[in-house]
Amino acid sequence: MKLHGYYRSSASFRVRIALNLKGIEYETIPHHLRKGEQRAPDYLKLNPQGFVPVLEDDGELLLQSMAIIEYLDEAYPFPPLLPGHPADRARVRAIAQMVSCDIHPIDNLRVLRYLRHELGHDEATVQRWYNHWIAEGFAALETFLAGSDQTGRFCHGETPTLADVCLVPQVVNSQNFKLDLEPYPTIRRIHEACLGYAAFEDALPKNQPDAE
Amino acid sequence: MKLHGYYRSSASFRVRIALNLKGIEYETIPHHLRKGEQRAPDYLKLNPQGFVPVLEDDGELLLQSMAIIEYLDEAYPFPPLLPGHPADRARVRAIAQMVSCDIHPIDNLRVLRYLRHELGHDEATVQRWYNHWIAEGFAALETFLAGSDQTGRFCHGETPTLADVCLVPQVVNSQNFKLDLEPYPTIRRIHEACLGYAAFEDALPKNQPDAE
């Protein structure tokens, strides 16, 4: 299996965690986003979006981190990253999407670039933007997690799921612009529990072969 | 079943299409986003994000449109909105996420409000922002769809899937700021095919009880 990614990409980080949790060996093929390597013609043939990650598995070309992780969970079912009951699966997916749809895309590199270069904003404004969307998203997620008896050691129960796989990279990401995590004790607790496991720790940006 | 939504909300529109495709009867509970009704304390108890849609089904409270649609597909399997093979399911989910993660969140009402009110941009700049992300996303999606023999009458094969359910509201949305759809013939063709079905047509914003 080959994972096209970038050490600092949150979406690649998610897939690395999932692969590690499943115990799947993979080869890392780094594409340096800040140097624009994801826009090379050969890479655009793999993914016309020019985004990482892309996973190659047995002739299949897989795009979009959450779709890749659901694929891994279907093709390599043990250990499962989603619970069994439809409503529980929906809860896990909803938490994953609170991060992956409602926080991460608005703070993506290409959006920050547009703010800087097309709209001419300074770094302080970009930092305020960045932290605004994480803080708004984390406040709602904290209320959601803290108010539910389905929250356990992890976002859902006592084993890691797709929800934790999406949450941890967002928390690591939030440290880039030094967001204060004090108002989110449940998120912090789950994040720390996750980092106690090699599957999460080994997937950290700093532990990747292309880390600078 | 009760659907908390708003006629103009793309995410609510997705769930309406899925419910219609499944032939599920539901009650619409409108929350007027532009009047801020989604921030009423009673609504925040249902969803601390203060977003629509929320689906209530038999005591279950379901958040996040893609999670809700996957739930519907698991709890009410006929007709299926995802194909059977894991790699095909991944393709459908990837298309859905190209829209729901990479276009829609950046053009959401709350983001446009931040551009206007926090950053002080004028309507022309907001319109350029809005169309930039749709055009960038649709260009990649057009290449992806046009280059694949798995694309059929719909985004994946000959029956509607989660991918079409996410695509159609984004195309309708793009008409708000009069984006030129001429460069995206495959997207236009699929969109028009979908609107030939009552499940899509009946879900249009203008056909909702809260439409103004």
Short mmCIF file of C-alpha atoms in Angstrom, two decimals:
data_model
loop_
_atom_site.label_atom_id
_atom_site.label_comp_id
_atom_site.label_asym_id
_atom_site.label_seq_id
_atom_site.Cartn_x
_atom_site.Cartn_y
_atom_site.Cartn_z
CA MET A 1 0.00 0.00 0.00
CA LYS A 2 1.26 3.49 -0.86
CA LEU A 3 0.22 6.66 0.92
CA HIS A 4 0.77 9.90 -0.97
CA GLY A 5 0.88 12.55 1.73
CA TYR A 6 2.70 15.37 3.46
CA TYR A 7 3.90 15.29 7.03
CA ARG A 8 2.06 18.50 8.01
CA SER A 9 -1.22 17.64 6.24
CA SER A 10 -3.99 16.91 8.76
CA ALA A 11 -5.87 14.79 6.25
CA SER A 12 -2.76 12.65 5.63
CA PHE A 13 -2.26 12.44 9.41
CA ARG A 14 -5.79 10.99 9.77
CA VAL A 15 -5.06 8.24 7.26
CA ARG A 16 -1.70 7.46 8.90
CA ILE A 17 -3.46 6.93 12.24
CA ALA A 18 -6.07 4.65 10.64
CA LEU A 19 -3.40 2.58 8.87
CA ASN A 20 -1.45 2.27 12.14
CA LEU A 21 -4.56 1.27 14.12
CA LYS A 22 -5.24 -1.44 11.53
CA GLY A 23 -1.60 -2.56 11.66
CA ILE A 24 -1.24 -2.06 7.89
CA GLU A 25 2.29 -1.57 6.51
CA TYR A 26 2.55 1.19 3.93
CA GLU A 27 5.05 3.15 1.93
CA THR A 28 5.07 6.95 2.34
CA ILE A 29 5.30 8.98 -0.86
CA PRO A 30 5.76 12.59 0.24
CA HIS A 31 4.55 15.59 -1.78
CA HIS A 32 5.79 18.91 -0.41
CA LEU A 33 2.65 21.09 -0.32
CA ARG A 34 4.46 24.35 0.44
CA LYS A 35 6.65 23.79 -2.63
CA GLY A 36 3.54 23.04 -4.75
CA GLU A 37 4.53 19.44 -5.59
CA GLN A 38 0.85 18.43 -5.40
CA ARG A 39 0.25 20.47 -8.57
CA ALA A 40 2.80 18.49 -10.65
CA PRO A 41 1.09 17.02 -13.77
CA ASP A 42 1.90 13.43 -12.72
CA TYR A 43 0.29 13.97 -9.35
CA LEU A 44 -2.80 15.63 -10.87
CA LYS A 45 -3.31 12.41 -12.85
CA LEU A 46 -3.69 10.61 -9.51
CA ASN A 47 -5.89 13.32 -8.01
CA PRO A 48 -7.20 16.22 -10.13
CA GLN A 49 -7.86 18.14 -6.92
CA GLY A 50 -4.11 18.30 -6.28
CA PHE A 51 -4.69 17.41 -2.64
CA VAL A 52 -3.13 14.86 -0.35
CA PRO A 53 -3.72 12.15 0.74
CA VAL A 54 -4.15 9.58 -1.99
CA LEU A 55 -3.98 5.90 -1.05
CA GLU A 56 -3.00 3.24 -3.57
CA ASP A 57 -4.17 -0.23 -2.59
CA ASP A 58 -3.98 -3.19 -4.91
CA GLY A 59 -4.68 -1.15 -8.06
CA GLU A 60 -7.35 0.99 -6.41
CA LEU A 61 -6.78 4.74 -6.23
CA LEU A 62 -8.51 6.25 -3.22
CA LEU A 63 -9.13 9.95 -2.53
CA GLN A 64 -10.49 12.00 0.39
CA SER A 65 -9.32 11.07 3.88
CA MET A 66 -12.69 10.12 5.42
CA ALA A 67 -13.61 8.05 2.35
CA ILE A 68 -10.19 6.34 2.55
CA ILE A 69 -10.66 5.52 6.23
CA GLU A 70 -14.15 4.11 5.63
CA TYR A 71 -12.64 2.02 2.80
CA LEU A 72 -9.94 0.71 5.13
CA ASP A 73 -12.59 -0.13 7.71
CA GLU A 74 -14.59 -2.10 5.13
CA ALA A 75 -11.65 -3.83 3.41
CA TYR A 76 -9.62 -4.46 6.60
CA PRO A 77 -12.29 -4.77 9.29
CA PHE A 78 -10.12 -5.46 12.35
CA PRO A 79 -9.98 -3.55 14.61
CA PRO A 80 -13.15 -1.67 13.63
CA LEU A 81 -13.07 2.13 13.51
CA LEU A 82 -16.86 2.42 13.59
CA PRO A 83 -19.29 0.83 16.08
CA GLY A 84 -21.94 -1.67 14.99
CA HIS A 85 -25.30 0.09 15.47
CA PRO A 86 -26.40 2.60 12.79
CA ALA A 87 -27.15 5.38 15.30
CA ASP A 88 -23.76 4.87 17.00
CA ARG A 89 -22.03 4.88 13.63
CA ALA A 90 -23.85 8.12 12.85
CA ARG A 91 -22.61 9.65 16.12
CA VAL A 92 -18.99 8.74 15.31
CA ARG A 93 -19.31 10.05 11.75
CA ALA A 94 -20.96 13.25 12.99
CA ILE A 95 -18.02 13.96 15.34
CA ALA A 96 -15.57 13.22 12.52
CA GLN A 97 -17.48 15.62 10.24
CA MET A 98 -17.69 18.36 12.90
CA VAL A 99 -13.91 18.46 12.53
CA SER A 100 -13.41 17.48 8.90
CA CYS A 101 -16.25 19.54 7.39
CA ASP A 102 -16.80 22.40 9.83
CA ILE A 103 -13.32 23.29 11.09
CA HIS A 104 -10.52 21.96 8.94
CA PRO A 105 -11.53 23.13 5.41
CA ILE A 106 -11.87 26.77 6.47
CA ASP A 107 -8.36 26.74 7.95
CA ASN A 108 -6.72 24.87 5.10
CA LEU A 109 -3.44 26.11 3.59
CA ARG A 110 -5.13 27.23 0.32
CA VAL A 111 -7.70 29.30 2.23
CA LEU A 112 -5.03 30.97 4.39
CA ARG A 113 -3.10 31.72 1.19
CA TYR A 114 -6.17 33.36 -0.36
CA LEU A 115 -6.58 35.52 2.76
CA ARG A 116 -2.93 36.57 2.59
CA HIS A 117 -2.38 36.96 -1.14
CA GLU A 118 -5.78 37.71 -2.75
CA LEU A 119 -7.26 39.68 0.13
CA GLY A 120 -3.98 41.12 1.49
CA HIS A 121 -4.51 40.31 5.16
CA ASP A 122 -1.63 40.40 7.65
CA GLU A 123 -0.51 37.49 9.82
CA ALA A 124 -2.43 38.71 12.88
CA THR A 125 -5.69 38.66 10.91
CA VAL A 126 -4.90 35.23 9.46
CA GLN A 127 -4.14 33.91 12.96
CA ARG A 128 -7.43 35.36 14.27
CA TRP A 129 -9.30 33.67 11.40
CA TYR A 130 -7.56 30.35 12.04
CA ASN A 131 -8.28 30.32 15.74
CA HIS A 132 -11.83 31.63 15.34
CA TRP A 133 -13.00 28.54 13.44
CA ILE A 134 -11.20 26.07 15.68
CA ALA A 135 -12.50 27.76 18.83
CA GLU A 136 -16.08 27.87 17.51
CA GLY A 137 -15.90 24.22 16.43
CA PHE A 138 -14.19 22.98 19.59
CA ALA A 139 -16.68 24.82 21.84
CA ALA A 140 -19.60 22.98 20.22
CA LEU A 141 -17.72 19.66 20.16
CA GLU A 142 -16.74 20.03 23.84
CA THR A 143 -20.42 20.56 24.78
CA PHE A 144 -21.42 17.61 22.62
CA LEU A 145 -18.80 15.25 24.07
CA ALA A 146 -19.10 16.38 27.70
CA GLY A 147 -22.91 16.10 27.61
CA SER A 148 -23.09 12.52 26.34
CA ASP A 149 -22.71 9.28 28.29
CA GLN A 150 -21.57 7.65 25.04
CA THR A 151 -18.31 9.55 25.36
CA GLY A 152 -15.76 7.34 27.09
CA ARG A 153 -12.01 7.22 27.23
CA PHE A 154 -12.32 8.08 23.52
CA CYS A 155 -14.88 10.18 21.61
CA HIS A 156 -17.16 7.14 21.44
CA GLY A 157 -16.69 4.47 24.08
CA GLU A 158 -13.49 2.74 25.08
CA THR A 159 -11.76 2.15 21.76
CA PRO A 160 -10.52 4.60 19.11
CA THR A 161 -12.84 5.35 16.20
CA LEU A 162 -12.96 7.51 13.09
CA ALA A 163 -13.91 10.38 15.43
CA ASP A 164 -10.60 10.25 17.34
CA VAL A 165 -8.72 9.75 14.08
CA CYS A 166 -10.09 13.13 12.90
CA LEU A 167 -9.90 14.92 16.27
CA VAL A 168 -6.23 14.37 17.10
CA PRO A 169 -4.79 16.00 13.93
CA GLN A 170 -7.08 19.01 14.49
CA VAL A 171 -5.81 19.41 18.07
CA VAL A 172 -2.19 19.12 16.89
CA ASN A 173 -3.04 21.63 14.17
CA SER A 174 -4.50 24.07 16.70
CA GLN A 175 -1.11 24.19 18.38
CA ASN A 176 0.40 25.80 15.25
CA PHE A 177 -1.20 29.12 16.10
CA LYS A 178 -1.06 28.46 19.87
CA LEU A 179 -4.82 28.23 20.45
CA ASP A 180 -5.61 28.04 24.18
CA LEU A 181 -7.09 24.58 24.76
CA GLU A 182 -7.97 25.25 28.41
CA PRO A 183 -11.74 25.68 27.66
CA TYR A 184 -11.97 22.17 26.15
CA PRO A 185 -11.13 19.69 28.97
CA THR A 186 -12.88 16.69 27.37
CA ILE A 187 -11.15 17.26 24.03
CA ARG A 188 -7.80 17.61 25.82
CA ARG A 189 -8.38 14.46 27.87
CA ILE A 190 -9.29 12.38 24.80
CA HIS A 191 -6.37 13.83 22.83
CA GLU A 192 -3.94 12.88 25.60
CA ALA A 193 -5.44 9.38 25.88
CA CYS A 194 -4.98 8.89 22.11
CA LEU A 195 -1.34 10.01 22.18
CA GLY A 196 -0.68 7.26 24.72
CA TYR A 197 -1.03 4.81 21.83
CA ALA A 198 1.74 4.17 19.29
CA ALA A 199 -0.78 4.27 16.41
CA PHE A 200 -1.41 7.97 17.12
CA GLU A 201 2.11 8.88 18.31
CA ASP A 202 3.82 7.29 15.30
CA ALA A 203 1.50 9.22 12.95
CA LEU A 204 2.50 12.65 14.34
CA PRO A 205 3.93 15.04 11.72
CA LYS A 206 7.30 15.17 13.49
CA ASN A 207 7.65 11.38 13.20
CA GLN A 208 7.28 11.24 9.39
CA PRO A 209 10.16 10.62 6.99
CA ASP A 210 9.54 13.95 5.21
CA ALA A 211 9.43 16.00 8.45
CA GLU A 212 11.72 19.03 8.34
CA MET B 1 -39.36 11.28 11.44
CA LYS B 2 -38.64 14.99 11.95
CA LEU B 3 -36.20 17.03 9.91
CA HIS B 4 -34.99 20.26 11.46
CA GLY B 5 -33.83 22.34 8.53
CA TYR B 6 -34.01 25.51 6.50
CA TYR B 7 -35.17 25.72 2.92
CA ARG B 8 -32.00 27.45 1.68
CA SER B 9 -29.56 25.23 3.61
CA SER B 10 -27.59 22.97 1.24
CA ALA B 11 -26.98 20.42 3.98
CA SER B 12 -30.72 20.23 4.72
CA PHE B 13 -31.35 19.94 0.97
CA ARG B 14 -29.07 16.86 0.83
CA VAL B 15 -31.02 15.12 3.57
CA ARG B 16 -34.35 16.01 1.93
CA ILE B 17 -33.19 14.35 -1.31
CA ALA B 18 -32.05 11.21 0.56
CA LEU B 19 -35.36 10.97 2.45
CA ASN B 20 -37.26 11.38 -0.82
CA LEU B 21 -35.14 8.76 -2.61
CA LYS B 22 -35.87 6.33 0.23
CA GLY B 23 -39.57 7.21 0.12
CA ILE B 24 -39.54 8.16 3.81
CA GLU B 25 -42.29 10.48 5.05
CA TYR B 26 -41.05 13.23 7.36
CA GLU B 27 -42.17 16.36 9.12
CA THR B 28 -40.28 19.58 8.34
CA ILE B 29 -39.37 21.75 11.34
CA PRO B 30 -37.97 24.97 9.88
CA HIS B 31 -35.38 27.13 11.66
CA HIS B 32 -34.78 30.46 9.96
CA LEU B 33 -30.98 30.75 9.75
CA ARG B 34 -30.94 34.39 8.65
CA LYS B 35 -33.03 35.30 11.71
CA GLY B 36 -30.66 33.28 13.95
CA GLU B 37 -33.29 30.77 15.10
CA GLN B 38 -30.64 28.02 15.10
CA ARG B 39 -29.03 29.77 18.07
CA ALA B 40 -32.16 29.55 20.27
CA PRO B 41 -31.35 27.73 23.55
CA ASP B 42 -33.86 24.95 22.83
CA TYR B 43 -32.30 24.27 19.45
CA LEU B 44 -28.77 24.29 20.88
CA LYS B 45 -29.89 21.45 23.17
CA LEU B 46 -30.56 19.41 20.02
CA ASN B 47 -27.33 20.49 18.32
CA PRO B 48 -24.70 22.50 20.20
CA GLN B 49 -23.24 23.53 16.83
CA GLY B 50 -26.41 25.51 16.10
CA PHE B 51 -26.45 24.09 12.58
CA VAL B 52 -29.15 22.47 10.49
CA PRO B 53 -30.03 19.76 9.66
CA VAL B 54 -30.88 17.59 12.64
CA LEU B 55 -32.92 14.43 12.05
CA GLU B 56 -35.04 12.88 14.77
CA ASP B 57 -35.81 9.21 14.15
CA ASP B 58 -37.42 7.00 16.75
CA GLY B 59 -35.70 8.68 19.71
CA GLU B 60 -32.35 9.02 17.91
CA LEU B 61 -30.96 12.51 17.38
CA LEU B 62 -28.78 12.65 14.27
CA LEU B 63 -26.40 15.45 13.25
CA GLN B 64 -24.27 16.24 10.19
CA SER B 65 -25.82 15.71 6.77
CA MET B 66 -23.45 13.04 5.40
CA ALA B 67 -23.62 11.09 8.68
CA ILE B 68 -27.42 11.35 8.57
CA ILE B 69 -27.53 10.05 4.99
CA GLU B 70 -25.22 7.12 5.80
CA TYR B 71 -27.50 6.37 8.77
CA LEU B 72 -30.55 6.39 6.51
CA ASP B 73 -28.76 4.08 4.09
CA GLU B 74 -27.98 1.62 6.90
CA ALA B 75 -31.33 1.80 8.69
CA TYR B 76 -33.49 1.98 5.53
CA PRO B 77 -31.41 0.11 2.94
CA PHE B 78 -33.73 0.34 -0.07
CA PRO B 79 -32.93 1.83 -2.52
CA PRO B 80 -29.22 1.93 -1.64
CA LEU B 81 -27.36 5.25 -1.88
CA LEU B 82 -23.94 3.55 -1.89
CA PRO B 83 -22.73 0.73 -4.15
CA GLY B 84 -21.65 -2.64 -2.77
CA HIS B 85 -17.89 -2.88 -3.32
CA PRO B 86 -15.61 -1.02 -0.85
CA ALA B 87 -13.61 0.74 -3.60
CA ASP B 88 -16.84 1.86 -5.33
CA ARG B 89 -18.25 3.06 -2.02
CA ALA B 90 -15.01 5.00 -1.50
CA ARG B 91 -15.40 6.63 -4.93
CA VAL B 92 -18.95 7.75 -4.14
CA ARG B 93 -17.93 9.04 -0.71
CA ALA B 94 -14.93 10.84 -2.21
CA ILE B 95 -17.15 12.72 -4.68
CA ALA B 96 -19.57 13.58 -1.87
CA GLN B 97 -16.66 14.89 0.21
CA MET B 98 -15.15 16.88 -2.67
CA VAL B 99 -18.35 18.91 -2.41
CA SER B 100 -19.18 18.67 1.29
CA CYS B 101 -15.65 19.14 2.67
CA ASP B 102 -13.79 21.09 -0.01
CA ILE B 103 -16.39 23.50 -1.43
CA HIS B 104 -19.42 23.97 0.76
CA PRO B 105 -17.85 24.78 4.19
CA ILE B 106 -15.75 27.64 2.81
CA ASP B 107 -18.83 29.26 1.26
CA ASN B 108 -21.11 28.75 4.22
CA LEU B 109 -23.28 31.60 5.54
CA ARG B 110 -21.18 32.02 8.71
CA VAL B 111 -17.96 32.31 6.68
CA LEU B 112 -19.48 34.90 4.32
CA ARG B 113 -20.68 36.81 7.39
CA TYR B 114 -17.16 36.82 8.85
CA LEU B 115 -15.80 38.17 5.56
CA ARG B 116 -18.41 40.93 5.54
CA HIS B 117 -18.60 41.89 9.21
CA GLU B 118 -15.25 40.95 10.81
CA LEU B 119 -13.03 41.64 7.81
CA GLY B 120 -15.16 44.39 6.26
CA HIS B 121 -15.21 43.10 2.69
CA ASP B 122 -17.71 44.41 0.14
CA GLU B 123 -20.20 42.29 -1.80
CA ALA B 124 -18.01 42.08 -4.91
CA THR B 125 -15.16 40.56 -2.86
CA VAL B 126 -17.56 38.15 -1.13
CA GLN B 127 -18.95 37.10 -4.49
CA ARG B 128 -15.42 36.53 -5.86
CA TRP B 129 -14.59 34.41 -2.79
CA TYR B 130 -17.78 32.38 -3.17
CA ASN B 131 -17.28 31.65 -6.84
CA HIS B 132 -13.54 31.00 -6.48
CA TRP B 133 -14.04 27.94 -4.26
CA ILE B 134 -16.91 26.53 -6.30
CA ALA B 135 -15.01 27.03 -9.58
CA GLU B 136 -11.84 25.43 -8.17
CA GLY B 137 -13.80 22.49 -6.77
CA PHE B 138 -15.99 21.99 -9.84
CA ALA B 139 -12.97 22.11 -12.19
CA ALA B 140 -11.35 19.19 -10.33
CA LEU B 141 -14.63 17.31 -10.02
CA GLU B 142 -15.39 17.78 -13.74
CA THR B 143 -11.97 16.29 -14.63
CA PHE B 144 -12.54 13.45 -12.18
CA LEU B 145 -16.03 12.62 -13.48
CA ALA B 146 -15.30 13.10 -17.19
CA GLY B 147 -12.16 10.93 -16.95
CA SER B 148 -13.79 7.89 -15.37
CA ASP B 149 -15.80 5.13 -17.00
CA GLN B 150 -17.52 4.60 -13.66
CA THR B 151 -19.38 7.87 -14.23
CA GLY B 152 -22.74 7.08 -15.80
CA ARG B 153 -26.04 8.87 -16.02
CA PHE B 154 -25.25 9.80 -12.41
CA CYS B 155 -21.93 10.48 -10.64
CA HIS B 156 -21.49 6.74 -10.14
CA GLY B 157 -23.32 4.44 -12.51
CA GLU B 158 -26.98 4.46 -13.44
CA THR B 159 -28.68 5.15 -10.11
CA PRO B 160 -28.45 8.13 -7.74
CA THR B 161 -25.99 7.88 -4.86
CA LEU B 162 -24.72 9.97 -1.97
CA ALA B 163 -22.51 11.71 -4.54
CA ASP B 164 -25.48 13.10 -6.51
CA VAL B 165 -27.27 13.93 -3.27
CA CYS B 166 -24.35 16.24 -2.38
CA LEU B 167 -23.69 17.55 -5.90
CA VAL B 168 -27.16 18.87 -6.77
CA PRO B 169 -27.49 21.29 -3.81
CA GLN B 170 -24.02 22.67 -4.60
CA VAL B 171 -25.00 23.33 -8.22
CA VAL B 172 -28.23 25.02 -7.11
CA ASN B 173 -26.17 27.00 -4.60
CA SER B 174 -23.74 28.11 -7.32
CA GLN B 175 -26.64 29.77 -9.08
CA ASN B 176 -27.04 32.21 -6.16
CA PHE B 177 -24.00 34.16 -7.27
CA LYS B 178 -24.55 33.33 -10.95
CA LEU B 179 -21.44 31.16 -11.42
CA ASP B 180 -20.95 30.26 -15.09
CA LEU B 181 -21.43 26.48 -15.32
CA GLU B 182 -20.43 26.27 -18.97
CA PRO B 183 -16.95 24.80 -18.21
CA TYR B 184 -18.49 21.82 -16.35
CA PRO B 185 -20.54 19.85 -18.93
CA THR B 186 -20.49 16.55 -17.02
CA ILE B 187 -21.61 18.22 -13.81
CA ARG B 188 -24.39 20.05 -15.70
CA ARG B 189 -25.51 16.86 -17.43
CA ILE B 190 -25.71 14.91 -14.16
CA HIS B 191 -27.45 17.80 -12.41
CA GLU B 192 -30.09 17.96 -15.13
CA ALA B 193 -30.57 14.18 -15.04
CA CYS B 194 -31.13 14.34 -11.28
CA LEU B 195 -33.70 17.13 -11.54
CA GLY B 196 -35.74 14.87 -13.81
CA TYR B 197 -36.61 12.87 -10.70
CA ALA B 198 -39.26 13.95 -8.19
CA ALA B 199 -36.95 13.02 -5.28
CA PHE B 200 -34.57 15.83 -6.30
CA GLU B 201 -37.16 18.26 -7.65
CA ASP B 202 -39.36 18.05 -4.54
CA ALA B 203 -36.33 18.75 -2.35
CA LEU B 204 -35.49 22.06 -4.06
CA PRO B 205 -35.44 25.08 -1.72
CA LYS B 206 -38.34 26.74 -3.56
CA ASN B 207 -40.53 23.69 -2.93
CA GLN B 208 -40.19 23.75 0.86
CA PRO B 209 -42.95 24.87 3.25
CA ASP B 210 -40.68 27.59 4.72
CA ALA B 211 -39.61 28.99 1.31
CA GLU B 212 -40.05 32.76 1.09
#
